CSV table of N, CA, C and O in Angstrom, one decimal:
chain,number,residue,atom,x,y,z
A,22,SER,N,48.3,6.6,-35.4
A,22,SER,CA,48.9,6.7,-34.0
A,22,SER,C,48.1,7.7,-33.2
A,22,SER,O,48.1,7.6,-32.0
A,23,GLU,N,47.6,8.8,-33.8
A,23,GLU,CA,46.8,9.8,-33.1
A,23,GLU,C,45.5,9.2,-32.5
A,23,GLU,O,45.1,9.6,-31.4
A,24,GLN,N,44.9,8.4,-33.3
A,24,GLN,CA,43.6,7.8,-32.8
A,24,GLN,C,43.9,6.9,-31.6
A,24,GLN,O,43.1,7.0,-30.6
A,25,SER,N,44.9,6.1,-31.6
A,25,SER,CA,45.2,5.3,-30.4
A,25,SER,C,45.5,6.1,-29.2
A,25,SER,O,45.1,5.8,-28.1
A,26,LEU,N,46.1,7.2,-29.4
A,26,LEU,CA,46.4,8.1,-28.3
A,26,LEU,C,45.2,8.8,-27.7
A,26,LEU,O,45.0,8.9,-26.5
A,27,ALA,N,44.2,9.1,-28.6
A,27,ALA,CA,43.0,9.7,-28.2
A,27,ALA,C,42.1,8.7,-27.3
A,27,ALA,O,41.5,9.1,-26.4
A,28,PHE,N,42.1,7.5,-27.7
A,28,PHE,CA,41.3,6.5,-27.0
A,28,PHE,C,42.0,6.1,-25.7
A,28,PHE,O,41.3,5.6,-24.8
A,29,SER,N,43.3,6.2,-25.6
A,29,SER,CA,44.0,5.8,-24.3
A,29,SER,C,43.8,6.8,-23.2
A,29,SER,O,44.0,6.5,-22.1
A,30,ASP,N,43.5,8.1,-23.6
A,30,ASP,CA,43.3,9.1,-22.5
A,30,ASP,C,41.9,9.2,-22.2
A,30,ASP,O,41.0,9.6,-23.0
A,31,PRO,N,41.5,8.9,-20.9
A,31,PRO,CA,40.1,8.8,-20.5
A,31,PRO,C,39.5,10.2,-20.3
A,31,PRO,O,38.3,10.4,-20.2
A,32,PHE,N,40.3,11.2,-20.2
A,32,PHE,CA,39.8,12.6,-19.9
A,32,PHE,C,39.8,13.4,-21.2
A,32,PHE,O,40.6,13.3,-22.1
A,33,ILE,N,38.8,14.3,-21.2
A,33,ILE,CA,38.7,15.2,-22.4
A,33,ILE,C,38.7,16.7,-21.8
A,33,ILE,O,38.5,16.9,-20.6
A,34,ASN,N,39.0,17.6,-22.7
A,34,ASN,CA,39.0,19.0,-22.2
A,34,ASN,C,37.6,19.5,-21.9
A,34,ASN,O,36.6,18.9,-22.3
A,35,ARG,N,37.5,20.6,-21.2
A,35,ARG,CA,36.2,21.1,-20.7
A,35,ARG,C,35.3,21.6,-21.8
A,35,ARG,O,34.1,21.4,-21.8
A,36,ARG,N,35.9,22.1,-22.9
A,36,ARG,CA,35.0,22.6,-24.0
A,36,ARG,C,34.3,21.4,-24.7
A,36,ARG,O,33.2,21.5,-25.0
A,37,ARG,N,35.0,20.3,-24.9
A,37,ARG,CA,34.4,19.1,-25.5
A,37,ARG,C,33.4,18.5,-24.5
A,37,ARG,O,32.4,18.0,-24.9
A,38,ALA,N,33.7,18.5,-23.2
A,38,ALA,CA,32.9,17.9,-22.2
A,38,ALA,C,31.5,18.6,-22.2
A,38,ALA,O,30.5,18.0,-22.0
A,39,ASN,N,31.5,19.9,-22.3
A,39,ASN,CA,30.3,20.7,-22.3
A,39,ASN,C,29.4,20.5,-23.5
A,39,ASN,O,28.3,20.9,-23.6
A,40,GLY,N,30.0,20.0,-24.5
A,40,GLY,CA,29.3,19.8,-25.8
A,40,GLY,C,28.4,18.6,-25.8
A,40,GLY,O,27.6,18.4,-26.7
A,41,PHE,N,28.5,17.7,-24.8
A,41,PHE,CA,27.7,16.5,-24.8
A,41,PHE,C,26.2,16.8,-24.7
A,41,PHE,O,25.4,16.2,-25.3
A,42,ILE,N,25.9,17.7,-23.8
A,42,ILE,CA,24.5,18.0,-23.5
A,42,ILE,C,24.3,19.5,-23.9
A,42,ILE,O,25.0,20.4,-23.4
A,43,PRO,N,23.4,19.7,-24.8
A,43,PRO,CA,23.2,21.1,-25.2
A,43,PRO,C,22.7,22.0,-24.0
A,43,PRO,O,22.0,21.5,-23.1
A,44,ALA,N,22.9,23.3,-24.1
A,44,ALA,CA,22.6,24.2,-23.0
A,44,ALA,C,21.1,24.2,-22.7
A,44,ALA,O,20.7,24.2,-21.5
A,45,ASP,N,20.2,24.1,-23.7
A,45,ASP,CA,18.8,24.2,-23.4
A,45,ASP,C,18.3,22.9,-22.7
A,45,ASP,O,17.4,23.0,-21.8
A,46,ARG,N,18.9,21.8,-22.9
A,46,ARG,CA,18.5,20.6,-22.2
A,46,ARG,C,19.0,20.6,-20.8
A,46,ARG,O,18.4,20.1,-19.9
A,47,ARG,N,20.2,21.2,-20.6
A,47,ARG,CA,20.7,21.3,-19.2
A,47,ARG,C,19.8,22.2,-18.4
A,47,ARG,O,19.4,21.9,-17.2
A,48,LEU,N,19.3,23.3,-19.0
A,48,LEU,CA,18.4,24.2,-18.2
A,48,LEU,C,17.1,23.6,-18.0
A,48,LEU,O,16.5,23.7,-16.9
A,49,GLU,N,16.6,22.8,-18.9
A,49,GLU,CA,15.4,22.1,-18.7
A,49,GLU,C,15.5,21.0,-17.6
A,49,GLU,O,14.6,20.9,-16.8
A,50,ALA,N,16.6,20.4,-17.6
A,50,ALA,CA,16.8,19.4,-16.5
A,50,ALA,C,16.9,20.0,-15.2
A,50,ALA,O,16.4,19.5,-14.2
A,51,ILE,N,17.5,21.2,-15.1
A,51,ILE,CA,17.6,21.9,-13.8
A,51,ILE,C,16.3,22.3,-13.4
A,51,ILE,O,15.9,22.2,-12.2
A,52,SER,N,15.4,22.9,-14.3
A,52,SER,CA,14.1,23.3,-13.9
A,52,SER,C,13.2,22.1,-13.5
A,52,SER,O,12.4,22.2,-12.5
A,53,GLN,N,13.4,21.0,-14.1
A,53,GLN,CA,12.6,19.8,-13.7
A,53,GLN,C,13.0,19.3,-12.3
A,53,GLN,O,12.1,18.9,-11.5
A,54,GLU,N,14.3,19.4,-12.0
A,54,GLU,CA,14.7,19.1,-10.7
A,54,GLU,C,14.1,20.0,-9.6
A,54,GLU,O,13.7,19.6,-8.6
A,55,ARG,N,14.1,21.3,-9.9
A,55,ARG,CA,13.5,22.2,-9.0
A,55,ARG,C,12.0,21.9,-8.8
A,55,ARG,O,11.5,22.1,-7.7
A,56,ILE,N,11.3,21.5,-9.8
A,56,ILE,CA,9.9,21.2,-9.7
A,56,ILE,C,9.7,20.0,-8.8
A,56,ILE,O,8.9,19.9,-7.9
A,57,ARG,N,10.6,19.0,-9.0
A,57,ARG,CA,10.5,17.8,-8.2
A,57,ARG,C,10.8,18.1,-6.7
A,57,ARG,O,10.2,17.5,-5.8
A,58,GLU,N,11.7,19.0,-6.4
A,58,GLU,CA,12.0,19.4,-5.1
A,58,GLU,C,10.8,20.0,-4.4
A,58,GLU,O,10.5,19.8,-3.2
A,59,ARG,N,10.0,20.8,-5.1
A,59,ARG,CA,8.9,21.5,-4.6
A,59,ARG,C,7.7,20.6,-4.3
A,59,ARG,O,7.0,20.7,-3.4
A,60,ASN,N,7.5,19.6,-5.2
A,60,ASN,CA,6.4,18.7,-5.2
A,60,ASN,C,6.8,17.3,-4.6
A,60,ASN,O,6.9,16.4,-5.3
A,61,LYS,N,7.1,17.3,-3.3
A,61,LYS,CA,7.5,16.0,-2.7
A,61,LYS,C,6.3,15.2,-2.4
A,61,LYS,O,5.2,15.7,-2.1
A,62,ALA,N,6.6,13.9,-2.4
A,62,ALA,CA,5.5,12.9,-2.0
A,62,ALA,C,5.2,13.1,-0.6
A,62,ALA,O,6.1,13.4,0.2
A,63,PRO,N,4.0,12.8,-0.2
A,63,PRO,CA,3.6,13.0,1.3
A,63,PRO,C,4.5,12.1,2.2
A,63,PRO,O,4.9,12.6,3.3
A,64,HIS,N,4.8,10.9,1.8
A,64,HIS,CA,5.6,10.1,2.7
A,64,HIS,C,7.0,10.6,2.8
A,64,HIS,O,7.6,10.5,3.9
A,65,GLU,N,7.5,11.3,1.8
A,65,GLU,CA,8.8,11.9,1.9
A,65,GLU,C,8.8,13.1,2.9
A,65,GLU,O,9.8,13.3,3.7
A,66,ARG,N,7.8,13.9,2.8
A,66,ARG,CA,7.6,15.0,3.7
A,66,ARG,C,7.5,14.5,5.2
A,66,ARG,O,8.1,15.1,6.1
A,67,GLN,N,6.7,13.4,5.4
A,67,GLN,CA,6.6,12.9,6.7
A,67,GLN,C,7.9,12.4,7.2
A,67,GLN,O,8.2,12.5,8.4
A,68,ARG,N,8.7,11.7,6.4
A,68,ARG,CA,10.0,11.2,6.8
A,68,ARG,C,10.9,12.3,7.2
A,68,ARG,O,11.6,12.2,8.2
A,69,GLU,N,10.9,13.4,6.5
A,69,GLU,CA,11.7,14.6,6.8
A,69,GLU,C,11.3,15.2,8.2
A,69,GLU,O,12.2,15.6,9.0
A,70,ILE,N,10.0,15.3,8.4
A,70,ILE,CA,9.5,15.8,9.7
A,70,ILE,C,10.0,14.9,10.8
A,70,ILE,O,10.4,15.3,11.9
A,71,CYS,N,9.9,13.6,10.6
A,71,CYS,CA,10.3,12.6,11.6
A,71,CYS,C,11.8,12.7,11.8
A,71,CYS,O,12.3,12.6,13.0
A,72,GLU,N,12.6,12.9,10.8
A,72,GLU,CA,14.0,12.9,11.0
A,72,GLU,C,14.5,14.2,11.8
A,72,GLU,O,15.5,14.1,12.4
A,73,ASP,N,13.7,15.2,11.7
A,73,ASP,CA,14.0,16.4,12.4
A,73,ASP,C,13.7,16.3,13.9
A,73,ASP,O,14.2,17.1,14.7
A,74,TYR,N,12.9,15.3,14.3
A,74,TYR,CA,12.5,15.2,15.7
A,74,TYR,C,13.2,13.9,16.2
A,74,TYR,O,12.9,12.8,15.8
A,75,TYR,N,14.2,14.0,17.1
A,75,TYR,CA,15.1,12.9,17.5
A,75,TYR,C,14.4,11.7,18.0
A,75,TYR,O,14.6,10.6,17.6
A,76,PRO,N,13.4,11.9,19.0
A,76,PRO,CA,12.7,10.7,19.4
A,76,PRO,C,12.0,9.9,18.3
A,76,PRO,O,11.9,8.7,18.3
A,77,CYS,N,11.4,10.6,17.4
A,77,CYS,CA,10.7,10.0,16.2
A,77,CYS,C,11.8,9.2,15.4
A,77,CYS,O,11.5,8.1,14.9
A,78,GLU,N,12.9,9.8,15.2
A,78,GLU,CA,13.9,9.2,14.4
A,78,GLU,C,14.4,7.9,15.1
A,78,GLU,O,14.6,6.9,14.4
A,79,LEU,N,14.6,7.9,16.4
A,79,LEU,CA,15.0,6.7,17.1
A,79,LEU,C,13.9,5.6,17.0
A,79,LEU,O,14.2,4.4,16.8
A,80,TYR,N,12.7,6.0,17.1
A,80,TYR,CA,11.6,5.1,17.0
A,80,TYR,C,11.5,4.5,15.5
A,80,TYR,O,11.3,3.3,15.3
A,81,ALA,N,11.9,5.3,14.6
A,81,ALA,CA,11.9,4.9,13.2
A,81,ALA,C,12.9,3.8,12.9
A,81,ALA,O,12.7,2.9,12.1
A,82,PHE,N,14.1,3.9,13.6
A,82,PHE,CA,15.1,2.9,13.4
A,82,PHE,C,14.6,1.5,13.7
A,82,PHE,O,15.0,0.5,13.2
A,83,ARG,N,13.7,1.5,14.7
A,83,ARG,CA,13.2,0.2,15.2
A,83,ARG,C,12.0,-0.3,14.4
A,83,ARG,O,11.8,-1.4,14.2
A,84,HIS,N,11.1,0.7,14.1
A,84,HIS,CA,9.7,0.3,13.6
A,84,HIS,C,9.5,0.9,12.2
A,84,HIS,O,8.4,0.6,11.7
A,85,GLY,N,10.3,1.7,11.7
A,85,GLY,CA,10.1,2.2,10.3
A,85,GLY,C,9.6,3.6,10.4
A,85,GLY,O,8.9,4.0,11.4
A,86,TYR,N,9.8,4.4,9.4
A,86,TYR,CA,9.4,5.8,9.4
A,86,TYR,C,7.9,6.0,9.4
A,86,TYR,O,7.3,6.9,10.0
A,87,ALA,N,7.2,5.2,8.7
A,87,ALA,CA,5.7,5.3,8.6
A,87,ALA,C,5.1,5.1,10.0
A,87,ALA,O,4.2,5.9,10.5
A,88,ALA,N,5.5,4.1,10.7
A,88,ALA,CA,5.0,3.8,12.1
A,88,ALA,C,5.4,4.9,13.0
A,88,ALA,O,4.7,5.3,13.9
A,89,ALA,N,6.7,5.4,12.9
A,89,ALA,CA,7.1,6.4,13.8
A,89,ALA,C,6.4,7.7,13.6
A,89,ALA,O,6.0,8.4,14.5
A,90,TYR,N,6.1,8.1,12.3
A,90,TYR,CA,5.3,9.3,12.1
A,90,TYR,C,3.9,9.2,12.6
A,90,TYR,O,3.4,10.1,13.3
A,91,ARG,N,3.3,8.0,12.4
A,91,ARG,CA,2.0,7.8,13.0
A,91,ARG,C,2.0,7.9,14.5
A,91,ARG,O,1.1,8.5,15.1
A,92,HIS,N,3.0,7.4,15.1
A,92,HIS,CA,3.2,7.3,16.6
A,92,HIS,C,3.3,8.8,17.2
A,92,HIS,O,2.6,9.1,18.1
A,93,TYR,N,4.1,9.6,16.6
A,93,TYR,CA,4.4,10.9,17.1
A,93,TYR,C,3.5,12.0,16.5
A,93,TYR,O,3.2,13.0,17.2
A,94,PHE,N,3.1,11.9,15.3
A,94,PHE,CA,2.4,13.0,14.6
A,94,PHE,C,1.1,12.6,14.0
A,94,PHE,O,0.4,13.4,13.5
A,95,GLY,N,0.7,11.3,14.1
A,95,GLY,CA,-0.4,10.8,13.4
A,95,GLY,C,-1.7,11.3,13.9
A,95,GLY,O,-2.6,11.8,13.2
A,96,ARG,N,-1.9,11.3,15.2
A,96,ARG,CA,-3.2,11.8,15.7
A,96,ARG,C,-2.9,13.0,16.7
A,96,ARG,O,-1.9,12.9,17.5
A,97,ARG,N,-3.7,14.0,16.7
A,97,ARG,CA,-3.5,15.1,17.6
A,97,ARG,C,-3.9,14.7,19.0
A,97,ARG,O,-5.0,14.2,19.2
A,98,ARG,N,-3.1,15.0,19.9
A,98,ARG,CA,-3.4,14.7,21.3
A,98,ARG,C,-3.9,16.0,22.0
A,98,ARG,O,-3.2,17.0,22.0
A,99,THR,N,-5.1,15.9,22.6
A,99,THR,CA,-5.7,17.1,23.2
A,99,THR,C,-5.7,17.0,24.7
A,99,THR,O,-6.3,17.8,25.3
A,100,GLU,N,-5.0,16.0,25.2
A,100,GLU,CA,-5.1,15.8,26.7
A,100,GLU,C,-4.2,16.8,27.4
A,100,GLU,O,-3.2,17.3,27.0
């Protein structure tokens, strides 16, 4: 009867929940996430730049972020 009660309760206490992933793996996962945040892909950086500039973002809704970035930031205008 105790086993059926244990399976009917979907929640477990905090101590048992933290036992699923060992602490060293959690720290390793956190450090890997930090590395991924620092080393963003070029197209992701371009998209973020475009999102920060409202006219570029509006253009991106119609033509896509790659085209919008090229339109607003692709070539330097010296005129």
